[in-house]
Each structure stands twice: as C-alpha cells, then as structure tokens.
XYZ file of C-alpha atoms in Angstrom:
109
model
C 31.021 16.617 -33.318
C 30.556 13.524 -31.205
C 31.792 10.250 -32.489
C 29.556 7.246 -32.857
C 31.235 5.678 -29.835
C 30.530 8.761 -27.681
C 26.863 8.713 -28.718
C 26.546 5.008 -27.918
C 28.298 5.468 -24.575
C 26.013 8.384 -23.688
C 22.899 6.409 -24.704
C 23.906 3.374 -22.664
C 24.709 5.554 -19.664
C 21.304 7.270 -19.866
C 19.592 3.907 -20.243
C 21.222 2.518 -17.097
C 20.415 5.654 -15.111
C 16.786 5.452 -16.233
C 16.616 1.727 -15.466
C 18.054 2.308 -11.986
C 15.457 4.999 -11.234
C 12.626 2.802 -12.480
C 13.903 -0.172 -10.468
C 14.014 1.976 -7.337
C 10.447 3.160 -7.949
C 9.179 -0.386 -8.528
C 10.948 -1.658 -5.412
C 9.381 1.051 -3.246
C 5.928 0.392 -4.700
C 6.386 -3.375 -4.369
C 7.230 -3.147 -0.673
C 4.136 -1.068 -0.014
C 1.919 -3.402 -2.039
C 3.251 -6.302 -0.002
C 2.368 -4.346 3.159
C -1.121 -3.705 1.757
C -1.692 -7.430 1.247
C -0.817 -8.052 4.901
C -3.029 -5.217 6.113
C -5.981 -6.466 4.055
C -5.448 -9.963 5.450
C -5.476 -8.539 8.975
C -8.642 -6.562 8.241
C -10.305 -9.744 6.973
C -9.235 -11.595 10.104
C -10.618 -8.839 12.340
C -13.873 -8.745 10.351
C -14.266 -12.502 10.745
C -13.678 -12.268 14.490
C -16.122 -9.374 14.748
C -18.763 -11.246 12.776
C -18.294 -14.343 14.894
C -18.593 -12.347 18.111
C -21.719 -10.521 16.927
C -23.299 -13.783 15.787
C -22.530 -15.409 19.138
C -23.965 -12.451 21.044
C -27.195 -12.395 19.051
C -27.826 -16.139 18.755
C -26.305 -17.603 21.910
C -26.581 -14.781 24.406
C -29.741 -13.224 22.965
C -27.963 -9.896 23.363
C -29.085 -7.333 20.814
C -26.890 -4.494 22.129
C -23.664 -5.439 20.389
C -22.333 -1.881 20.150
C -21.661 -1.793 23.902
C -19.653 -5.028 24.002
C -15.965 -4.461 24.800
C -14.771 -7.132 22.332
C -16.857 -5.596 19.560
C -15.500 -2.132 20.354
C -11.953 -3.498 20.357
C -12.443 -5.142 16.951
C -14.015 -2.015 15.455
C -11.150 0.116 16.784
C -8.616 -2.310 15.325
C -10.356 -2.333 11.930
C -10.419 1.477 11.861
C -6.694 1.585 12.685
C -5.910 -0.953 9.960
C -8.076 0.921 7.440
C -6.162 4.135 8.187
C -2.871 2.276 7.773
C -4.109 0.855 4.462
C -5.011 4.355 3.247
C -1.550 5.624 4.259
C 0.161 2.869 2.255
C -2.030 3.551 -0.784
C -1.218 7.266 -0.498
C 2.500 6.450 -0.283
C 2.277 4.449 -3.516
C 0.459 7.300 -5.223
C 3.105 9.781 -4.034
C 5.964 7.560 -5.249
C 4.329 7.231 -8.660
C 3.574 10.954 -8.855
C 7.180 11.789 -7.981
C 8.442 9.369 -10.631
C 6.131 10.895 -13.249
C 7.386 14.347 -12.274
C 10.991 13.264 -12.729
C 10.198 11.834 -16.165
C 8.409 15.018 -17.242
C 11.250 17.276 -16.099
C 13.988 15.329 -17.914
C 15.229 17.038 -21.062
C 15.226 14.869 -24.166
C-alpha cells in the first residue's frame, strides 16, 4: 500500500509532466499563430498594392486589360504563395492540437 506521501509525490510528478506537455503544445501553437499574423499582414499589403495598381491602370492609363500587366501578375503570384503558406501554418496548428488530443486520450487514468 502506498503511503500518503508517495501518492502526493506521484500526483505532483504527473501534474508537472502534464503541465510541461501542455506548455510545449501552447508554445508551438503560439509561434505558428504569430507567423499567421505576419502572413495575413503581408497578404493585406499585397492586396493593397494590387488594388492600387489596378486602380491606376483603369483610371490613369485607361487600360482595361489588367490581367496581362506584369506587376499585377507578380502581386497575384505573391498572394497565392502567401495564401498557401497561411494554409500550411493553419494545418500545422491543427496537427499539433490533434497530436496533443491523441496523447491525452491514450494516457491511462
């Protein structure tokens, strides 16, 4: 039979192990969320530049064929790349959380 002290020691040890795992999970998710904020900011910047270029082409240059403009193509390509990067980061967060849930479910009580 375990003594009270052994039970307390075991409980505290399990608590710290659980807290360390949760802290690791939150740190990994936090880093990716920080990356997502930066990516979204960059997408917004690219969208603003694209909108400004399209506006200038239509109003100032009277050019209706914006899809063939090299600057427009460059901005669209950059936005697509950033959107893919954003999706990757969101998928990474989901995978981290799924892995953490799996670890919790597989732990014996």
